[in-house]
Structure formats: C-alpha cells, structure tokens
CSV table of C-alpha atoms and ligand atoms in Angstrom, one decimal:
chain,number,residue,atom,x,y,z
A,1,UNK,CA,-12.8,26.3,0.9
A,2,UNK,CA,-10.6,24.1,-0.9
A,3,UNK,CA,-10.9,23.4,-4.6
A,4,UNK,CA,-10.5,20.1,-6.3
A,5,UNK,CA,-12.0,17.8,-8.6
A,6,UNK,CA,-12.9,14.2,-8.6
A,7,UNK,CA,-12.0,13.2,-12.2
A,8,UNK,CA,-12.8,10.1,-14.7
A,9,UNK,CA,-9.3,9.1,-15.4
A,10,UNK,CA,-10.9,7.7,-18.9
A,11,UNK,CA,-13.7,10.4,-20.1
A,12,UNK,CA,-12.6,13.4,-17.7
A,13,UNK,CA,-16.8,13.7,-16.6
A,14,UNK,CA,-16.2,15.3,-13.1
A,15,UNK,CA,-18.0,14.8,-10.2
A,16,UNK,CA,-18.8,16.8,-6.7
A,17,UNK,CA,-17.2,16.6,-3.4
A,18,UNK,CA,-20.5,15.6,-2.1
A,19,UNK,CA,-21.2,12.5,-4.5
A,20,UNK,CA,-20.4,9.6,-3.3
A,21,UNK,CA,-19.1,7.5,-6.3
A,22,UNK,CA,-16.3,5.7,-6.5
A,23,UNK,CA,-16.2,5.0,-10.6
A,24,UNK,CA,-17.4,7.2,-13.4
A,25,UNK,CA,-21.4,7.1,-13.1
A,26,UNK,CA,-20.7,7.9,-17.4
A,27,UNK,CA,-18.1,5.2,-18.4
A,28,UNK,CA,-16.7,3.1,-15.3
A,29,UNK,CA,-13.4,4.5,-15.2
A,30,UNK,CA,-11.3,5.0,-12.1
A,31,UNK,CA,-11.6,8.3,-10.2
A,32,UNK,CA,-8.9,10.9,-9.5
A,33,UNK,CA,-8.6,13.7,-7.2
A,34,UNK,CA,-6.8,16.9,-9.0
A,35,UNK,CA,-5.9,20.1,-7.2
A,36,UNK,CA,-4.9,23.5,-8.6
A,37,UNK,CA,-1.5,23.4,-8.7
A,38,UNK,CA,-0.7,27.1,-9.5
A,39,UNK,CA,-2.7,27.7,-5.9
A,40,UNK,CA,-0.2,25.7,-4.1
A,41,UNK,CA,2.6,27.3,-1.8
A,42,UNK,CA,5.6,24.9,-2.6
A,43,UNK,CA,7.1,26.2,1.4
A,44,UNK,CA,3.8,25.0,2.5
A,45,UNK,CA,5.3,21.4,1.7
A,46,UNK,CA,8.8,21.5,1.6
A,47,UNK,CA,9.0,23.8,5.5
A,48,UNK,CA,6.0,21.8,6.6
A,49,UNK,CA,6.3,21.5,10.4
A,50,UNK,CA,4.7,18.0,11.8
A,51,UNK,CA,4.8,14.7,11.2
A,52,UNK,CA,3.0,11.7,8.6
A,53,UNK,CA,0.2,11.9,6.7
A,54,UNK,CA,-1.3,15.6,7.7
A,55,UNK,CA,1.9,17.9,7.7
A,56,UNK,CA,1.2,17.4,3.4
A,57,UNK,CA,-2.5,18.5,4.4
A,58,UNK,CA,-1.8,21.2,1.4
A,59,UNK,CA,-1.8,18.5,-0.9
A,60,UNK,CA,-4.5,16.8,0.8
A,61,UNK,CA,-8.2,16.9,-0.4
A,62,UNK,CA,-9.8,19.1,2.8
A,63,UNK,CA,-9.7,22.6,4.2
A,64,UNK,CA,-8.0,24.2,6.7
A,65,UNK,CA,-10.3,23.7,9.7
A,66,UNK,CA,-11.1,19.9,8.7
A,67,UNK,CA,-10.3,17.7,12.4
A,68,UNK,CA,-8.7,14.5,11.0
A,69,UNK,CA,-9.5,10.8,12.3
A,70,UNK,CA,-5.6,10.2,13.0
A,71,UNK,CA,-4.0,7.8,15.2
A,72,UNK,CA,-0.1,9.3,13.9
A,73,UNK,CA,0.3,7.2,10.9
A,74,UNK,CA,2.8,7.7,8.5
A,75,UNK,CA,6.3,9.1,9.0
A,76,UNK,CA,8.0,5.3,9.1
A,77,UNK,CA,12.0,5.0,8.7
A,78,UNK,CA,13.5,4.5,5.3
A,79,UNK,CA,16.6,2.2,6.3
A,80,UNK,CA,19.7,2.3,4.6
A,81,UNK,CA,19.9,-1.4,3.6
A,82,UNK,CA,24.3,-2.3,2.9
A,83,UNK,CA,24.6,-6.1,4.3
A,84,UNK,CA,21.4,-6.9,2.0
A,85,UNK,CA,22.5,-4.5,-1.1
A,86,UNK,CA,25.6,-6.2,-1.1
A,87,UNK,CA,24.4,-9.5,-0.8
A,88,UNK,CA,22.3,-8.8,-3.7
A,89,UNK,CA,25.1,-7.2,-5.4
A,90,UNK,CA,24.2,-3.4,-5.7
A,91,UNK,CA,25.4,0.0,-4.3
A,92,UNK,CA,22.6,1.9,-2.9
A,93,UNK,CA,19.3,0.6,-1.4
A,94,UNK,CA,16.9,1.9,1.3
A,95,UNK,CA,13.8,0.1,2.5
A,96,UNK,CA,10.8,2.1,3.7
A,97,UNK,CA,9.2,-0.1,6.5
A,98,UNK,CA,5.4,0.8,5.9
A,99,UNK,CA,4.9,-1.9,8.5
A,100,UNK,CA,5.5,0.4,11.6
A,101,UNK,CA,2.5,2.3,11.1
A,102,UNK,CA,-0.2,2.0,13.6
A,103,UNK,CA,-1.3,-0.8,12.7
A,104,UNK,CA,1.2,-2.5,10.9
A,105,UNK,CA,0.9,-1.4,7.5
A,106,UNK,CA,0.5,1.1,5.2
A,107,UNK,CA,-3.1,1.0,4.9
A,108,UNK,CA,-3.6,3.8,7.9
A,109,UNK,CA,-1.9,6.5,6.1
A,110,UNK,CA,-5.2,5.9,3.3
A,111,UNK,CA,-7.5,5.4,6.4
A,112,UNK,CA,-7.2,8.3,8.2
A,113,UNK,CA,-7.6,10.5,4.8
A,114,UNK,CA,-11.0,8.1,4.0
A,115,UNK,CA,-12.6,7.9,7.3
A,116,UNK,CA,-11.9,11.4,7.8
A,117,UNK,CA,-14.4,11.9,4.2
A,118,UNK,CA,-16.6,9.2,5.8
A,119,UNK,CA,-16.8,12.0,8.1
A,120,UNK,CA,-17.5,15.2,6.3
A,121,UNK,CA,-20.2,13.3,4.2
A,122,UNK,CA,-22.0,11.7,7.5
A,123,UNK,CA,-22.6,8.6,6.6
A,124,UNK,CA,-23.9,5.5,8.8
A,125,UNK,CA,-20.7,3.2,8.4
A,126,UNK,CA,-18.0,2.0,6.7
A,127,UNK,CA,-17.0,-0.8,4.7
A,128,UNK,CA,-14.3,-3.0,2.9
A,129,UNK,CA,-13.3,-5.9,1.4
A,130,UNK,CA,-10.3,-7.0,2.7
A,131,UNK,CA,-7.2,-9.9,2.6
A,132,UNK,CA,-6.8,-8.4,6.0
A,133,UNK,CA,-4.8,-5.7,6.9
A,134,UNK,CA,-7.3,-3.2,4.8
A,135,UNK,CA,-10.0,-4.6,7.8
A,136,UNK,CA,-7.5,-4.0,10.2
A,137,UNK,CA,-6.8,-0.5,9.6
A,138,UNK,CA,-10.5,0.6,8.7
A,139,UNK,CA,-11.3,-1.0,12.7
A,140,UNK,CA,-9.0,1.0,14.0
A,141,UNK,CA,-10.1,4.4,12.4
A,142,UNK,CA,-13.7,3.7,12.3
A,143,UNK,CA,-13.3,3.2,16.1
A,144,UNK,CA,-11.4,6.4,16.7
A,145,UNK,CA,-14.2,7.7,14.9
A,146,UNK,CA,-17.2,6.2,16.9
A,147,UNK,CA,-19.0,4.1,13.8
A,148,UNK,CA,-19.9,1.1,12.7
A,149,UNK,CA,-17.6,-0.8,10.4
A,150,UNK,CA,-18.6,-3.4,8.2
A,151,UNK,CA,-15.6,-6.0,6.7
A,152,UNK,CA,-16.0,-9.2,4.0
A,153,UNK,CA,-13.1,-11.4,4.3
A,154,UNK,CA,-12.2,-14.1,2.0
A,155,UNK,CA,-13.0,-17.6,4.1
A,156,UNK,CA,-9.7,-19.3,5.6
A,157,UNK,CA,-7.7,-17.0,3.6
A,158,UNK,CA,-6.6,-14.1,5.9
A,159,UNK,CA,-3.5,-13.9,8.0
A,160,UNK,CA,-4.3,-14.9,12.1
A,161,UNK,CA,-2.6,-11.1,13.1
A,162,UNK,CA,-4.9,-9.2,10.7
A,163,UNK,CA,-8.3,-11.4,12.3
A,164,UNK,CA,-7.5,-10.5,15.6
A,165,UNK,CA,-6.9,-6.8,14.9
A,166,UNK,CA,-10.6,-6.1,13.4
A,167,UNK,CA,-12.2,-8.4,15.9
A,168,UNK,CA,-10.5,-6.7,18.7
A,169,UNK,CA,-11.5,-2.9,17.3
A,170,UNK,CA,-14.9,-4.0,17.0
A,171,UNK,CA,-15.7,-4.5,13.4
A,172,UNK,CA,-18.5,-6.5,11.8
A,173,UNK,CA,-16.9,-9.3,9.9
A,174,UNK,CA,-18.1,-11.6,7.2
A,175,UNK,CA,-16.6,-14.9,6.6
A,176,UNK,CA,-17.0,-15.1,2.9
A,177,UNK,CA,-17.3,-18.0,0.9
A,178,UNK,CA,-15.4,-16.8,-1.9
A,179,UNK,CA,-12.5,-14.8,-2.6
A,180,UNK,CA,-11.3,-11.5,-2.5
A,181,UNK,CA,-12.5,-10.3,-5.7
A,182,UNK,CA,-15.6,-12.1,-4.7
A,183,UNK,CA,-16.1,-10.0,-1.7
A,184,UNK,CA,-15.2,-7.2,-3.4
A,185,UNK,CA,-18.1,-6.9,-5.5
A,186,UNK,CA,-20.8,-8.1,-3.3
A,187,UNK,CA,-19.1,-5.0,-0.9
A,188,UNK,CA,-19.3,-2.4,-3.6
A,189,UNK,CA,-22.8,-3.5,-4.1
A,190,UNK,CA,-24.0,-3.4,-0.5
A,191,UNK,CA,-22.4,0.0,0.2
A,192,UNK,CA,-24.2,1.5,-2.8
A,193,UNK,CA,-27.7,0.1,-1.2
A,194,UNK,CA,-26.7,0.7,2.3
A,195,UNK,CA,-25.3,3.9,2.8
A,196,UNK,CA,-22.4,3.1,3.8
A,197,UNK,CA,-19.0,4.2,2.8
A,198,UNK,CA,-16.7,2.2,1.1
A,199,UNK,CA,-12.8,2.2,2.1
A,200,UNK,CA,-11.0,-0.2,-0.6
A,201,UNK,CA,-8.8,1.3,-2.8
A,202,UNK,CA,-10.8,2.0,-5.4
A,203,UNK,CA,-11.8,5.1,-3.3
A,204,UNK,CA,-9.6,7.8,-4.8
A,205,UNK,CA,-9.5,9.7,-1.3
A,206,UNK,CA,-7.4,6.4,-0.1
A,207,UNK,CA,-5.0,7.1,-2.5
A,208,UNK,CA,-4.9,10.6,-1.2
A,209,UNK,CA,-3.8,9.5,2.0
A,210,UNK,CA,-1.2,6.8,0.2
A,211,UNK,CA,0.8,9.5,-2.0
A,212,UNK,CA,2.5,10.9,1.4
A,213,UNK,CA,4.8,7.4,0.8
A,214,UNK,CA,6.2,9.7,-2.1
A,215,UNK,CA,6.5,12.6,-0.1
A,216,UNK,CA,8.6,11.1,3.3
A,217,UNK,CA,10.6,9.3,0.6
A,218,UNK,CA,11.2,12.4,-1.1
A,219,UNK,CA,11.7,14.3,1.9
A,220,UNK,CA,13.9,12.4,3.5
A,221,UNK,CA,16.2,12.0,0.4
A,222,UNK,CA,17.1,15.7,0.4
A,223,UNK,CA,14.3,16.3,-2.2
A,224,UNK,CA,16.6,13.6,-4.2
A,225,UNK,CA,14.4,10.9,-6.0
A,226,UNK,CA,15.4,7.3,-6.5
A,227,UNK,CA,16.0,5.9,-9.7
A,228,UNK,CA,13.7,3.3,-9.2
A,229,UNK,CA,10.8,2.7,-6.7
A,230,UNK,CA,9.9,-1.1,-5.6
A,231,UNK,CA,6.5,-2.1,-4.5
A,232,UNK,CA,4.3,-5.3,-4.0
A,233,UNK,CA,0.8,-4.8,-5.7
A,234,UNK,CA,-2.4,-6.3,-5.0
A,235,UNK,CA,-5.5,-4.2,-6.3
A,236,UNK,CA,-2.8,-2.1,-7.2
A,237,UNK,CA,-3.9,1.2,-5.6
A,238,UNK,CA,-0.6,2.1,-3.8
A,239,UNK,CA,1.7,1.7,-6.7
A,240,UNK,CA,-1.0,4.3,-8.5
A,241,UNK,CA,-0.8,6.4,-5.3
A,242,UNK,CA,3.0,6.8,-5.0
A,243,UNK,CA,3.3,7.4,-8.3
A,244,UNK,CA,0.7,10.2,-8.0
A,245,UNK,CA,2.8,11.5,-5.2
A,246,UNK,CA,6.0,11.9,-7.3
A,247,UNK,CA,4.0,13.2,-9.9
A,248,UNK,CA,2.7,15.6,-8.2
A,249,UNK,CA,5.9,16.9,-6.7
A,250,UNK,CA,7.5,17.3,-9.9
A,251,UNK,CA,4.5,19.5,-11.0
A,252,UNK,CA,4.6,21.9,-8.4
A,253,UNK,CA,8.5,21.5,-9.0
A,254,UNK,CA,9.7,20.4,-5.7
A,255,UNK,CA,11.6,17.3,-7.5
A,256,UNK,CA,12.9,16.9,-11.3
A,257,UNK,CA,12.0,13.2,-12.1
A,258,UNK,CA,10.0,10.5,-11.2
A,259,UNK,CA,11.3,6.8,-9.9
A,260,UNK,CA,10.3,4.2,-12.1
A,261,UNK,CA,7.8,2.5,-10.7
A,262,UNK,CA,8.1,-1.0,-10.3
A,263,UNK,CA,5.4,-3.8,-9.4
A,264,UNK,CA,5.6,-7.3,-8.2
A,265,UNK,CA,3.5,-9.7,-8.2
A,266,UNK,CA,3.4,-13.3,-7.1
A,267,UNK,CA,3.5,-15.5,-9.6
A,268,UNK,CA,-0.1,-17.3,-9.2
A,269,UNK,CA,-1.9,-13.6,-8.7
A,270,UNK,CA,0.0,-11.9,-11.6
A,271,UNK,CA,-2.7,-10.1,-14.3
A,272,UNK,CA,-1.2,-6.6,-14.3
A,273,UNK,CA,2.4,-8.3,-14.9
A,274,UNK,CA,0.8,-10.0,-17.6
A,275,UNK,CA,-0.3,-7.2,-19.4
A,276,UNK,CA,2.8,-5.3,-19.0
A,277,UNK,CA,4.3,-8.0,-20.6
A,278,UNK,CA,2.0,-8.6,-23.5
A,279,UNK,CA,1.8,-4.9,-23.9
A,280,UNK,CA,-1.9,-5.3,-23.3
A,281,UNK,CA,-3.7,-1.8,-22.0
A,282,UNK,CA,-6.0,-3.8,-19.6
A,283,UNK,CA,-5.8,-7.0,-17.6
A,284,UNK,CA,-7.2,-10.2,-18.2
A,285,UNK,CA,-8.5,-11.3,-14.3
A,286,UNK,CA,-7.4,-14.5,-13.0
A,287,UNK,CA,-10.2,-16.8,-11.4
A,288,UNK,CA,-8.2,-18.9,-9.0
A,289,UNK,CA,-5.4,-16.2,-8.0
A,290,UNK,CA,-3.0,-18.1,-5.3
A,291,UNK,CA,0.2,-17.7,-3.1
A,292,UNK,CA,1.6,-17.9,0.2
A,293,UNK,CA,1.0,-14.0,0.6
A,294,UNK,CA,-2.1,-13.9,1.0
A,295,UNK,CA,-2.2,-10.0,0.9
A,296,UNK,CA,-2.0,-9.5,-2.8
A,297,UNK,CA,-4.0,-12.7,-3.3
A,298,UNK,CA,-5.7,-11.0,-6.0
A,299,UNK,CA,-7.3,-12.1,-9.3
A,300,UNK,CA,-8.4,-8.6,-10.7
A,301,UNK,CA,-7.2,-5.7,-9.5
A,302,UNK,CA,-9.4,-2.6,-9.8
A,303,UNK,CA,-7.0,0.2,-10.0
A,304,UNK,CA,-4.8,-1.6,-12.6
A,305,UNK,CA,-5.4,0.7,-15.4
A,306,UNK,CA,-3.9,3.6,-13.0
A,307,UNK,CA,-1.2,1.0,-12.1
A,308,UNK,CA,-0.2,0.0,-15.6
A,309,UNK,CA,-0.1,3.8,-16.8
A,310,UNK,CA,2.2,4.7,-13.8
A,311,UNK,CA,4.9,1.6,-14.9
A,312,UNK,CA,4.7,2.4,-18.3
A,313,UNK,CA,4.7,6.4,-18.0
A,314,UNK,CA,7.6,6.3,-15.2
A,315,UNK,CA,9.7,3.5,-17.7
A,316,UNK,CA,9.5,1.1,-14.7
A,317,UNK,CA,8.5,-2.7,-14.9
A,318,UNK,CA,6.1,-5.0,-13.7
A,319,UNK,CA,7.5,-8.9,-12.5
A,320,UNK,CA,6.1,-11.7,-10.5
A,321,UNK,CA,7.9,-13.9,-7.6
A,322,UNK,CA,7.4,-17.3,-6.6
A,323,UNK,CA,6.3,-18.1,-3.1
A,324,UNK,CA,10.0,-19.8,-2.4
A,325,UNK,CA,11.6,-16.2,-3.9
A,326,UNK,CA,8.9,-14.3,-1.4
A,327,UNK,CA,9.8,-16.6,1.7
A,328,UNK,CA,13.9,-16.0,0.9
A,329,UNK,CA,13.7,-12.7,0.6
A,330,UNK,CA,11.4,-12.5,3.8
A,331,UNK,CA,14.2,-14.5,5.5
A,332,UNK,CA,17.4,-12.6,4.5
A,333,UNK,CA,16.0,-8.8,4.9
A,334,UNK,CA,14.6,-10.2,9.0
A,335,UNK,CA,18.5,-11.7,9.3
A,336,UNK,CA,20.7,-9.3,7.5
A,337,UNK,CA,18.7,-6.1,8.3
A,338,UNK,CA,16.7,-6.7,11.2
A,339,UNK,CA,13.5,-5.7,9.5
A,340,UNK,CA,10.7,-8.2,10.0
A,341,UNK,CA,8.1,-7.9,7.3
A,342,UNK,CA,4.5,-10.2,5.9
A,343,UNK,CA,5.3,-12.4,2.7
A,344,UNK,CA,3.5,-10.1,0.8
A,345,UNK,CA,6.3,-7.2,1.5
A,346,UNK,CA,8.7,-8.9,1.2
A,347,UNK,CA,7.9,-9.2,-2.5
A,348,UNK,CA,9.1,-6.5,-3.2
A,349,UNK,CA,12.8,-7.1,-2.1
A,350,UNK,CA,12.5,-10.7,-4.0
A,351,UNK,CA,11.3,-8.6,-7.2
A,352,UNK,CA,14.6,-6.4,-7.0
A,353,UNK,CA,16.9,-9.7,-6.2
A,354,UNK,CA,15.4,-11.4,-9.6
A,355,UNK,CA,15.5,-8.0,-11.8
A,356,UNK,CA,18.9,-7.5,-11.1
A,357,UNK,CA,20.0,-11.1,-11.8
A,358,UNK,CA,17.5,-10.6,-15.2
A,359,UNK,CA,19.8,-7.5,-15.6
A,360,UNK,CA,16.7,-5.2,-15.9
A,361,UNK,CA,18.2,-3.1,-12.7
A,362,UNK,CA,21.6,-1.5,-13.1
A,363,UNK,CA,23.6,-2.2,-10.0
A,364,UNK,CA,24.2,1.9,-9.5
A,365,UNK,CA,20.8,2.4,-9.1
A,366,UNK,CA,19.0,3.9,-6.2
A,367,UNK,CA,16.4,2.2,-5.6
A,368,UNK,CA,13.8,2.3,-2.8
A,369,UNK,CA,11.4,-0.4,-2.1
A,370,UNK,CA,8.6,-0.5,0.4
A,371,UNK,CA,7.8,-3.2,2.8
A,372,UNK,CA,4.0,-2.9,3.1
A,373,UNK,CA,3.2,-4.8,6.4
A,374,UNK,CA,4.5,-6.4,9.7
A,375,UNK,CA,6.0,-9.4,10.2
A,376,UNK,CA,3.5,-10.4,13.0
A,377,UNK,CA,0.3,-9.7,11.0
A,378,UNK,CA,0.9,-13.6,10.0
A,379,UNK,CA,2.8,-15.4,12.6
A,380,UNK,CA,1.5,-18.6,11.1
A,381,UNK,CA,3.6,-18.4,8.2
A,382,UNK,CA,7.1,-17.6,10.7
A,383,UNK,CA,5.7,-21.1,12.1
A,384,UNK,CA,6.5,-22.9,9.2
A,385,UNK,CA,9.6,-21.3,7.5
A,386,UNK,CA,11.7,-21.5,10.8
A,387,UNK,CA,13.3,-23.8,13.1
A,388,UNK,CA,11.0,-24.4,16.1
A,389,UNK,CA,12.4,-23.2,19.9
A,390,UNK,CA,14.4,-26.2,21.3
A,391,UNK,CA,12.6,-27.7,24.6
A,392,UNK,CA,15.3,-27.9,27.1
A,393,UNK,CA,16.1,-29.0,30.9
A,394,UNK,CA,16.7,-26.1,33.5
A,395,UNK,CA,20.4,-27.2,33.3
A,396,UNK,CA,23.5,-25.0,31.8
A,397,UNK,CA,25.3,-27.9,31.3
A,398,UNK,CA,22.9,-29.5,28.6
A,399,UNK,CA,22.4,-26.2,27.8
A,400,UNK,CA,26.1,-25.3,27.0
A,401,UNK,CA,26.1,-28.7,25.0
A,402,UNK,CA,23.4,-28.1,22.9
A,403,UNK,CA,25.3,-24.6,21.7
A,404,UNK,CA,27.9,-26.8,20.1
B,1,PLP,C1,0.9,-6.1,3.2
B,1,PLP,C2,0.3,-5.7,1.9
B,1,PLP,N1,1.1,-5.5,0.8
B,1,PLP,C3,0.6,-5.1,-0.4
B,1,PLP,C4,-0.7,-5.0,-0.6
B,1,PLP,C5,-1.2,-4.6,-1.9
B,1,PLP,O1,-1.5,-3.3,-2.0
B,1,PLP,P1,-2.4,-2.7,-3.2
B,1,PLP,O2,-3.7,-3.5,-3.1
B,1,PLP,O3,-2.6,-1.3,-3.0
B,1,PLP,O4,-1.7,-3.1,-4.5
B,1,PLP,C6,-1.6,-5.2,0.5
B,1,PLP,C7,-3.0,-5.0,0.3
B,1,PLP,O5,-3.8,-5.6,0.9
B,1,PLP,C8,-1.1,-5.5,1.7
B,1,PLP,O6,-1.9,-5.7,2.8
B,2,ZN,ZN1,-15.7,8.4,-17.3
C-alpha cells in the first residue's frame, strides 16, 4: 500500500484516504496530498517508460495495482515559439499546448487522477461546477467510467464547444442562474448531502493529476527548468498544482530550482492579482467578475491561498490583461505559431507580452507558458474577432480578382 497524507495546508490536522473532505473539517483550509519522499526511487521518474499523466504514477496518490479511468491525457507538445518570441522581443520561449489533450484542455490530466478516486471510494456520482471545460472533461471520464455525472454551469456564460462536449458524453447539466462562484457553492453543498463526489479543483487529488504539467515540462527540457513559468488562473488550482510539481522534483532532487510562477488574470476577474499587489495574504472576492474569457470568469478563487504562496515562494508575479490584450495575443500565437488556443489561454502569452514591456521579465529569460484550452471549445468568439469567409461565384476569374 501506498503511504500519503491528506494535509490542512493551514493547521497541518490530517485526514484519511477514506474521508471524503475536500477542506479542513478543523479550520477550512485547503487540502494537500504529501508523500514520503525518502521512499521514492528518483529512476522510477526520471527512466519512467510510458506516456502522460500515469508514467509519474510514483508520484501519484495510488498503489501499484490501481486500474486508472484514462483516455491518454497528458503528454502535449511544448513548441519552441521564435517568430512570436521575437515579435515580442525575447530569446527563448516555448508554449505547452495543454489544449491537445483529450478533450481540449488540461483539465483531463486532473480527471483521470479524480475519477479514478471517485473510484476507489465507490461513490454514486460525480460533480462540478464548471465555466465549461471542467464539465467537459468530468463527462468524458465519468463516462469511461460508467456513472452518473452531475454539472452546474453559470447561465449564458459558457463557451458553445464546452456545452456540446458534456451534453454529448451524457452529463446532467444545470443551467444556473448565477455565476460561477454561485454554482460553486450550491455544488459543494449538494455533494456533501448527496454522496456524490466533487471534481473542482478544490479537490487536492485534481491537483495530483495537474503537477504532471511540471513533470513533461521538466522532462522534456533535459531535466532543465525555465526561469519563469506562465499561466492563466481562474480558481487557481493549476498554478498551485505546477508549482507543486516543480516542488516536488527539486525535493526528491531530480531538478535544482523552481520557475517562477507567474499568474494572469483578466483585468475584470483579478482578486489574486490584487492581493499580490497589495501584499495582502488573502483575496478580497469580486461580485460581478467579467471578461471575454469566460474560463477564468472567476470572482473568488478557492485555491488562492495555495496560489499566492506559490508566486510569492517561487519570486514570480501575478498581472491582469484586458480582453483587447487576451484577443491580440490569441490572434498573433494562431498566425505566427500556428497554435490555436480559447481567450482564456491565451492570457497567458498577453501576460508575458505586457511584463516584458513593464520590464518585470528579462528578455534572456526562459520562459514557458501554458495554453490551457482549444481554440474550438469557443468558436463563437473566432466569429467575432475575424473576417467572415467571402461568398463567391463558381468562377476563377472573379475569383482571381478578388485575390488582388
Ligand atoms: C481554458 C482554461 N484556462 C484556465 C483555467 C483556469 O484554471 P484554474 O481554475 O486552475 O486557475 C480554466 C479553468 O476553467 C480553463 O478552462
Ligand atoms: Zn486546518
């Protein structure tokens, strides 16, 4: 059997692999899994054989015989990015596409680690809030899985491509009037009264699955580590989950250094850049959170105090981006790099483009960021930032016209 501990972050109170909590039953504070590290076998991760989420089943909280949920999430491409670093006007960036995972984003690499837990403790169903692609992913497992699962989505406020994936795989969806946070805890409350299993990210299994984003970046650097590590944030659980990865590696002293981990924001949905910048240890939640990426739509973020420790701890920052910086930057890494990403990813390349003209990044910096979901999860917004298809004759001389 595998040892581990489920761990208040805030009172260290400890809880069993059995329990089903998801915050400290003592004080409220997050949750987080913590191996033995003197127990691990270092060539168990670094001449791992496979691919994605399970070849780092070492680091992962089950035993050996455990039979995953897995539909081969995990192991996307880290591109070398030149046309767009030098348009920006630095040496070395790489963007790890998150959206070619199974189902377009990086969600399914915490899925198949949670419904897999779902799993092991038997429960009837599982649930989420979601601004979409959480919904998406959970469908997808829960179906591989064979049960019921249950999703609360924000009214009018979730991308079409997201919709269509959890109605397709045959999830229960709520239409709720309110927002995320909204759903969030009416979802947390149900689960508790229903037996049912909750899959947002304030499950610390979740982040289990999400720390392998550390591990493929690490791995495929040559062990090397960026300087600096670029991500959009939300309810800020994968920020708090890479940097748990990279922390981890440097423990068991597979890496020397940690990136530092930087968060964006958009600028109407920005509490955890707020208190980074007032130096404030918790967030003050915002009511009426809006932008254009709906993903990270998000007023109050649960895992923020993990979030805040790992920008502060790893000397990285937290900025926001307006929905004009988000819908440029989406533009310019689909033209100059050919990768086609959701507003909400693309965040994170128009948080590095306004850091480095704020001089906060050094040009020489290596710098990862990760593009969280697919372009086609919201095809309505590629509707209204690009030129519409031209309607034309069967005729090559109009044709041949209209190219001048
Ligand atoms: C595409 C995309 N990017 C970023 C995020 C934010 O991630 P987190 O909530 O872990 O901060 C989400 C969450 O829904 C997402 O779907
Ligand atoms: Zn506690």
């Amino acid at each position: 059997m595998k040892e581990y501990k489920v761990e208040c972050i805030k009172c260290g109170a400890r809880f069993s692999k059995e329990d089903i909590v998801y915050t400290c039953r003592k004080c409220g504070g997050l949750l987080n899994i913590k191996y033995d590290y003197s127990e691990i076998e270092v060539d168990r991760i670094v001449k791992a054989k496979g691919q994605g989420v399970w070849k780092y089943r070492v680091l992962l909280p089950f035993d050996e015989e455990t039979k995953p949920v897995t539909i081969n999430e995990g192991n996307t491409p880290l591109y070398r990015c030149d046309r767009l670093a030098k348009s920006i006007g630095i040496d070395d960036l790489w963007v790890k596409h998150e959206g070619l995972n199974p189902s377009g984003s990086f969600k399914d690499r915490g899925m198949t680690v949670g419904v897999t837990k779902a799993m092991e403790l038997g429960v009837r169903g599982v649930a989420c809030a979601s601004t979409g692609n959480t919904s998406a992913s959970l469908s997808i497992f829960a179906a591989k899985a064979g049960i019921p699962c249950y999703a609360l989505l924000p009214k009018g406020k979730v991308a079409l491509g997201k919709v269509a994936q959890a109605m397709m795989h045959g999830a229960k969806i709520f239409s709720l009037r309110g927002n995320f946070d909204d759903a969030l805890r009416v979802v947390r409350q149900l689960c508790d009264e229903e037996n049912l299993y909750l899959l947002n990210s304030v499950n610390p299994y979740r982040l289990e699955g999400q720390k392998t984003i550390a591990f493929e970046v690490a791995e495929k650097l040559d062990r090397g580590v960026p300087d600096r590590l670029i991500v959009p944030v939300g309810n800020a659980g994968n920020i708090s989950a890479i940097f748990k990865g990279f922390s981890e590696l440097k423990t068991l002293g597979i890496t020397d250094s940690v990136p530092k981990m930087t968060g964006i924001q958009a600028a109407g949905a920005k509490p955890i850049v707020n208190a980074f910048k007032e130096d404030k240890a918790e967030i003050i939640p915002e009511d009426n959170p809006e932008t254009i990426a709906s993903a990270i739509r998000i007023g109050n973020p649960v895992n923020a105090a993990k979030a805040l420790f790992a920008i502060r701890d790893s000397g990285g920052v937290a900025e926001s981006v307006t929905d004009e910086e988000i819908t440029e930057a989406q533009l310019e890494l689909a033209r100059q790099e050919g990768i086609g990403v959701e507003p909400a990813s693309a965040a994170s390349i128009a948080g590095l483009k306004k850091l480095v003209e704020l001089g906060e990044i050094d040009r020489d910096e290596k710098i990862v960021c990760i593009t969280t979901g697919h372009l086609l999860k919201d095809p309505e917004r590629v509707i209204e930032i690009c030129e519409a298809p031209k309607e034309v004759d069967a005729d090559v001389d109009v044709l041949r016209k209209m190219l001048k």
